[in-house]
Coordinates of C-alpha atoms in Angstrom, one line a residue:
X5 CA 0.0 0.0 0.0
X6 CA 1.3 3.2 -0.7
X7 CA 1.5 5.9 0.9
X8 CA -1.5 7.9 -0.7
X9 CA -3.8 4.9 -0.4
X10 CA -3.0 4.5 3.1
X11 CA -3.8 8.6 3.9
X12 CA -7.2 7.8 2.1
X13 CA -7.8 4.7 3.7
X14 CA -7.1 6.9 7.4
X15 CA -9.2 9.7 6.1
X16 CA -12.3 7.5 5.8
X17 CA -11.9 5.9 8.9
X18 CA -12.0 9.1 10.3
X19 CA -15.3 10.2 8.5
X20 CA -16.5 7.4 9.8
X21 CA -15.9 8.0 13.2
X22 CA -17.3 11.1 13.2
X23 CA -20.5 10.2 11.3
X24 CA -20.9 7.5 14.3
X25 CA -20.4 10.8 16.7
X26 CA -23.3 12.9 14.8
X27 CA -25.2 9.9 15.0
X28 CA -25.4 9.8 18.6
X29 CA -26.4 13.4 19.1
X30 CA -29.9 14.6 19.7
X31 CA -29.6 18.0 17.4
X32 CA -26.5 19.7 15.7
X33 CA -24.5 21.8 17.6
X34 CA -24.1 25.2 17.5
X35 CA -20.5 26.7 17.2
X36 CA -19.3 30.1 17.8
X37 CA -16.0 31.4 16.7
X38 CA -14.7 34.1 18.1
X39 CA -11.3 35.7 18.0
X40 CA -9.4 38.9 16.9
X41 CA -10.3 40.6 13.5
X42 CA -8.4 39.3 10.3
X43 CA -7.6 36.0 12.4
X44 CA -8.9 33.7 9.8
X45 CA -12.2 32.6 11.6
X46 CA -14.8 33.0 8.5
X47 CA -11.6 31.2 6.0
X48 CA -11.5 28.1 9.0
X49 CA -15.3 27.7 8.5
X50 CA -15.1 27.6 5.0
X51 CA -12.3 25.0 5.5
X52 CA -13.8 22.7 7.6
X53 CA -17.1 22.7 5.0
X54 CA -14.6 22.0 2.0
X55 CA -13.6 19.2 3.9
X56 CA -17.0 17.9 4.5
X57 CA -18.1 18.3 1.4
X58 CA -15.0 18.1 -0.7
X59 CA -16.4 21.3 -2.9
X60 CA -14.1 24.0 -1.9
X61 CA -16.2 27.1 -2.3
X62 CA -17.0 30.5 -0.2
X63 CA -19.2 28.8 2.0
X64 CA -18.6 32.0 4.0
X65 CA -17.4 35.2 2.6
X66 CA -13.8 36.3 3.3
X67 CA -11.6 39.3 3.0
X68 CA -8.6 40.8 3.1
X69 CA -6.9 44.2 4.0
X70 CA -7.5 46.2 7.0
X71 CA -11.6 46.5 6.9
X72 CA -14.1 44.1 8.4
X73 CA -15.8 41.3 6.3
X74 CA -17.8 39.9 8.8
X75 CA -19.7 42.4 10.2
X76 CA -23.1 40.5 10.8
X77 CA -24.2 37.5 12.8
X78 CA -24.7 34.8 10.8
X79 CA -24.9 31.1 11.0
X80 CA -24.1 28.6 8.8
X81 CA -26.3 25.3 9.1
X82 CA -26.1 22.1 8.0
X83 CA -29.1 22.6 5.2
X84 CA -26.9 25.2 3.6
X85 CA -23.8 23.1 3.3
X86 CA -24.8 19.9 3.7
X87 CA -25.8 17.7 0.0
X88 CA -24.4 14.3 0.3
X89 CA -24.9 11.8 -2.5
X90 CA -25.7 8.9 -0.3
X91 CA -29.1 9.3 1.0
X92 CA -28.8 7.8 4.4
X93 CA -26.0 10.7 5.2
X94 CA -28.8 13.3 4.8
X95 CA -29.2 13.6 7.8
X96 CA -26.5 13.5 9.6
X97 CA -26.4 16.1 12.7
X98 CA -23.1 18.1 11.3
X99 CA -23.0 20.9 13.0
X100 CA -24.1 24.6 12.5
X101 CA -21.6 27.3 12.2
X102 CA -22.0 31.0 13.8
X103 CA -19.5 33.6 12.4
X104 CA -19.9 36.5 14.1
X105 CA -17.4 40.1 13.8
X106 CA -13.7 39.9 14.7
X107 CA -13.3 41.8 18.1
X108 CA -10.8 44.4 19.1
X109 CA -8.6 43.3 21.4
X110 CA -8.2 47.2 22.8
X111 CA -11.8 47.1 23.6
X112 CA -10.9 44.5 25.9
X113 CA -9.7 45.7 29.3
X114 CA -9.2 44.3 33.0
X115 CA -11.1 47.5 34.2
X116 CA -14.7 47.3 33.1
X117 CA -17.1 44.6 34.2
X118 CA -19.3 45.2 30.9
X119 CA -17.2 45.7 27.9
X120 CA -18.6 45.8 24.2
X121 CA -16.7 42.8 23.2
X122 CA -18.4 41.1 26.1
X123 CA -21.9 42.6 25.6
X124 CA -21.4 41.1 22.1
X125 CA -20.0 37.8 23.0
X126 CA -22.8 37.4 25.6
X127 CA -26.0 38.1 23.2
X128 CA -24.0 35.3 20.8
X129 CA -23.9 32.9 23.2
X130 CA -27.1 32.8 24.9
X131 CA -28.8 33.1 21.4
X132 CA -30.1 36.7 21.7
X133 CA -28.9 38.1 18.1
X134 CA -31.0 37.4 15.2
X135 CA -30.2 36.2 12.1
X136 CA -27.9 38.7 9.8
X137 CA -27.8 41.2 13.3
X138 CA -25.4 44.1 11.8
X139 CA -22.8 43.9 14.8
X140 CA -20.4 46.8 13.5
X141 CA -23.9 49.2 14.0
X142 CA -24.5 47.7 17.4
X143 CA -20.8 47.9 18.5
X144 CA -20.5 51.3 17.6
X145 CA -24.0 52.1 19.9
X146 CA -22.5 50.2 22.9
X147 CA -19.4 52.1 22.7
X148 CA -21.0 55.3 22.5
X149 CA -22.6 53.6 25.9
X150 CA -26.4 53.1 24.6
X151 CA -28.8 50.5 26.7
X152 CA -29.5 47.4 23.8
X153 CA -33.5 46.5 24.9
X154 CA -33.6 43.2 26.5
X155 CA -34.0 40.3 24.1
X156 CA -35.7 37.0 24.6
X157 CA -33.3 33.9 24.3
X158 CA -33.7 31.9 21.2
X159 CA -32.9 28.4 22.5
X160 CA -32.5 27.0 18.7
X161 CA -29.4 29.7 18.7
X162 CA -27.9 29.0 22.0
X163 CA -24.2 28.0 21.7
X164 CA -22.7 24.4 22.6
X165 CA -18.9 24.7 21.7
X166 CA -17.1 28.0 21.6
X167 CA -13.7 28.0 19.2
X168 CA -11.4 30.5 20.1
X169 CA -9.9 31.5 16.5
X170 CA -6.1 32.8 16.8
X171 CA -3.2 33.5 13.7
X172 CA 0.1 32.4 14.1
X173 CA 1.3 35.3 12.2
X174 CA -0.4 37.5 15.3
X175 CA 2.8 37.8 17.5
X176 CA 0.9 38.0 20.6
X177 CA -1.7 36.3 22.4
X178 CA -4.9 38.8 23.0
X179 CA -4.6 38.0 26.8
X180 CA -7.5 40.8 28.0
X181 CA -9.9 39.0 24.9
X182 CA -9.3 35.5 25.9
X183 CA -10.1 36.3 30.0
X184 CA -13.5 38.1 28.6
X185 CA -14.2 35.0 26.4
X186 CA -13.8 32.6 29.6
X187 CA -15.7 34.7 31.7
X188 CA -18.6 34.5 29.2
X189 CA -18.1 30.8 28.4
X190 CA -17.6 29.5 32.4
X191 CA -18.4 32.0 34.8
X192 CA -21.7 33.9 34.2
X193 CA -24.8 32.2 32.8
X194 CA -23.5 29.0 31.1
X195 CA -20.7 26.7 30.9
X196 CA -19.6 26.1 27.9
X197 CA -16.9 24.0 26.2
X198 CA -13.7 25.8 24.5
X199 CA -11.7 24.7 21.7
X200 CA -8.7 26.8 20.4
X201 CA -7.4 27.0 16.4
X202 CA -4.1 28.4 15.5
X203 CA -4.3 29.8 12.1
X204 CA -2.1 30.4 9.2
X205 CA 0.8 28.1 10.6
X206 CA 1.8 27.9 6.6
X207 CA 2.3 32.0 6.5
X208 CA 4.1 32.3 9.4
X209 CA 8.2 32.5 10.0
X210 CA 7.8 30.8 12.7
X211 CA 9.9 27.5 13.4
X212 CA 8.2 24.2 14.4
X213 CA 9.1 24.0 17.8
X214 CA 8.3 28.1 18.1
X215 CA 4.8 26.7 16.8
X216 CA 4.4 24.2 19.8
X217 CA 5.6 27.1 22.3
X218 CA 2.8 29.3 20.8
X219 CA 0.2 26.1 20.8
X220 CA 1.5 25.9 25.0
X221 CA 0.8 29.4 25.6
X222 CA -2.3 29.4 23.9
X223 CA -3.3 26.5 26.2
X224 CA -1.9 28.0 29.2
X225 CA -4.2 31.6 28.3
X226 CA -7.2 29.9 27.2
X227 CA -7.1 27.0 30.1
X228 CA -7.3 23.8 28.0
X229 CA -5.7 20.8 27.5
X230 CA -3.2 20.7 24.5
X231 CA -5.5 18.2 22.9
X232 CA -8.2 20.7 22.0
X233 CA -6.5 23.0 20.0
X234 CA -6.1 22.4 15.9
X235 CA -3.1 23.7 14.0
X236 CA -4.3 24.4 11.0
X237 CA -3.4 26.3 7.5
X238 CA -6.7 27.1 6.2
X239 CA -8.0 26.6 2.4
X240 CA -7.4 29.3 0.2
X241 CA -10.0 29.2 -2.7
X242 CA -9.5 27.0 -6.0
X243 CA -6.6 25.0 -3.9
X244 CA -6.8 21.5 -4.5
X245 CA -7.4 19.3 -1.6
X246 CA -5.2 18.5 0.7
X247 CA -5.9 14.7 2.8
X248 CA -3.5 15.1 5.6
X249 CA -5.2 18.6 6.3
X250 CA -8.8 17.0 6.3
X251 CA -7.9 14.5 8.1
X252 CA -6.7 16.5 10.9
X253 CA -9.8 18.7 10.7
X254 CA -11.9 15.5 10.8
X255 CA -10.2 14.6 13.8
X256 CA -10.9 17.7 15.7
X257 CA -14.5 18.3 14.6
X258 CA -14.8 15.0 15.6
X259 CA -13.9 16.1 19.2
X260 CA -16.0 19.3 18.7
X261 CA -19.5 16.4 17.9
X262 CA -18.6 15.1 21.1
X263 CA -21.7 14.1 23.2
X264 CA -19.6 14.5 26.2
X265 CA -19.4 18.2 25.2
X266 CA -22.3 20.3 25.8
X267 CA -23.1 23.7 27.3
X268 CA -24.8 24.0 30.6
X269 CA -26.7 26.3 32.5
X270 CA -25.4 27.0 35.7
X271 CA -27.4 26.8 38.7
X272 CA -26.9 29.8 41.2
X273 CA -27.4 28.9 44.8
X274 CA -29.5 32.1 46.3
X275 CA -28.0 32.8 49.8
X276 CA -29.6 35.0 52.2
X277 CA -27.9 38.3 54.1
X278 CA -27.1 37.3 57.4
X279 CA -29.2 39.2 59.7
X280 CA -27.1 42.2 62.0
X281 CA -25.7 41.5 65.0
X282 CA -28.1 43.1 68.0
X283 CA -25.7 46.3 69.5
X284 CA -24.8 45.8 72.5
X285 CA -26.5 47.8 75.5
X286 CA -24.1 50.7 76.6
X287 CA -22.7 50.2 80.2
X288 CA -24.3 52.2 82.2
X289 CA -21.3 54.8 84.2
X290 CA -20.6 54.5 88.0
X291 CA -22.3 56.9 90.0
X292 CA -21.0 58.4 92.8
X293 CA -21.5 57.3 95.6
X294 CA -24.6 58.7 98.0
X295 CA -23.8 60.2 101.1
X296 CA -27.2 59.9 102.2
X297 CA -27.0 56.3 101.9
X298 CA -25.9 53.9 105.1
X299 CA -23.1 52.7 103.5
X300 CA -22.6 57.0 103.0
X301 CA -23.1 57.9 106.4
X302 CA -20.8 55.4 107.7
X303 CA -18.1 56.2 105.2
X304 CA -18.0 60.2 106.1
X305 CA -17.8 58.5 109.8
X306 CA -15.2 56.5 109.9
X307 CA -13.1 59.3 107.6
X308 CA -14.4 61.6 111.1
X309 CA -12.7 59.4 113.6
X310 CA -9.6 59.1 111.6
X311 CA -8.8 62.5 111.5
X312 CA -10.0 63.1 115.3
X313 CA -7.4 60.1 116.1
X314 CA -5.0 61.5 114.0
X315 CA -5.1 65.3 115.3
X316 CA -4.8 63.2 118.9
X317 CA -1.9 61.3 118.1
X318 CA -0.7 65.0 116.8
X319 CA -1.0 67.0 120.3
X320 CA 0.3 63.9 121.8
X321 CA 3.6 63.2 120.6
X322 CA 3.9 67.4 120.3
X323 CA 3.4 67.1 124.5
X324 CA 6.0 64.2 124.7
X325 CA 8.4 66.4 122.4
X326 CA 8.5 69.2 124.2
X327 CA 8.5 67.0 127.8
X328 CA 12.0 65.8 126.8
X329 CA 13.4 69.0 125.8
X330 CA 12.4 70.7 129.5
X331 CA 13.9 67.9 131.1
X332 CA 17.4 68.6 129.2

């Protein structure tokens, strides 16, 4: 067997491992990408469909340059995508992709509780945006610090697996983004699983064992294992296909199809105030004594017979003084 036949023969294992994984889910999941602008997120989607599908097409429009492409929410679901010849794949539960606007890391700080990249991130996760929602209009009203009207949540939209979306060629790891996107994905409402893709690992200068130092620090940011992040060179359009790359995205949407993986609503234990402590009663201060009282009376009396005894003893040793001195 060569060694083309054998990279086939792996790939279709792998497809069928993950059609067994789809199989045993309920519904198709709903995944949200999120990460920097110009990171590569909407050209990731589009690879993982063109592996799917083996049509490489814009699945999800891309760009280029320094202006946003994605600038709306909008999700990707299986019925758009999804076409297979065989009819008993038809139905498989491949999951549904949400692209949403690349956030700016510099809106990202320690400082505020409520920034607009996690106002954002929030209405995308518990499935308060609606389809084709124009995010660069609503970022620019948060910023400009304008109250969004409260939305019912869509459960159909809610998300199940977050992917955190970050370039290789991107020097630095957006450390104030990734705390806001695991505040929203394990502390507030929901916990939610998170996945990590390096991007662009074939445009980068950057050696293969600087590549496994980036991959650790992403880890290490993010808080995952090292087995849930992909290192991936995405599909550029008209490239031929490449097996060892779908096999490796097989593999990891494989993981992301999970059962084991799903989103949950955290319960919040209501705890009462404790009540305040009764004051204590103020000590009352000692009053003087009452010379009226017995205990008075015979106080001021004894103090009398002192100082009569005392004025005796006095004249008595003055007498006995002056007795010695006469008889000198």
């Amino acid at each position: 067997m060569d060694e083309m036949t054998r990279r086939l023969k792996m790939k279709s294992e792998v497809w069928e491992t993950l059609k067994k994984t789809v199989k045993a889910l309920k519904e198709p999941k709903n995944i949200l990408l999120l990460g920097s602008f110009g990171t590569g997120k909407s050209s990731f989607i589009n690879t993982v469909i063109t592996t799917l599908t083996g049509k490489n097409d814009y699945y999800v429009d891309i760009g280029c340059g320094s202006k946003h492409n994605t600038t709306r929410f909008q999700r990707i679901s299986r019925e758009e995508y999804w076409n297979p010849d065989e009819e008993v794949d038809k139905f498989l539960n491949l999951p549904t992709f949400i692209d949403i606007i690349g956030m700016d890391p510099l809106l990202s700080t320690s400082e505020d509780e409520e920034t607009v990249n996690s106002q954002i991130m929030n209405l995308a996760i518990n499935g308060k945006l609606p389809e084709d929602a124009d995010l660069l209009d609503l970022g620019k009203k948060l910023k400009d610090k304008k109250q969004l009207k409260e939305r019912p949540e869509e459960k159909t939209l809610s998300v199940d697996i977050i992917i955190v979306v970050i370039s290789a060629e991107n020097p630095d790891i957006p450390q104030a983004l990734i705390d806001e996107i695991y505040k929203e994905a394990n502390v507030k409402k929901k916990q939610i699983p998170v996945f990590a893709v390096i991007t662009k690992v074939d445009k980068c200068a950057l050696s293969e064992q600087e590549l496994e130092d980036k991959k650790t620090g992403i880890c290490e940011a993010i808080g995952i294992a090292s087995d849930k992040v992909l290192m991936c060179s995405n599909y550029q359009p008209n490239q031929p296909l490449d097996t060892n790359k779908d096999i490796s995205v097989l593999e990891f949407l494989t993981k992301l199809c999970n059962p084991r993986f799903k989103a949950v609503t955290l319960q919040k234990m209501e705890c009462e105030e404790p009540e305040p402590e009764p004051e204590p009663a103020p000590v009352p201060a000692p009053s003087p004594p009452n010379n009226d009282s017995p205990f008075g009376v015979k106080l001021l009396q004894g103090a009398f017979l002192c100082l009569v005894i005392a004025i005796l003893l006095g004249m008595i040793l003055h007498l006995l003084s002056k007795d010695r001195k006469y008889k000198s």
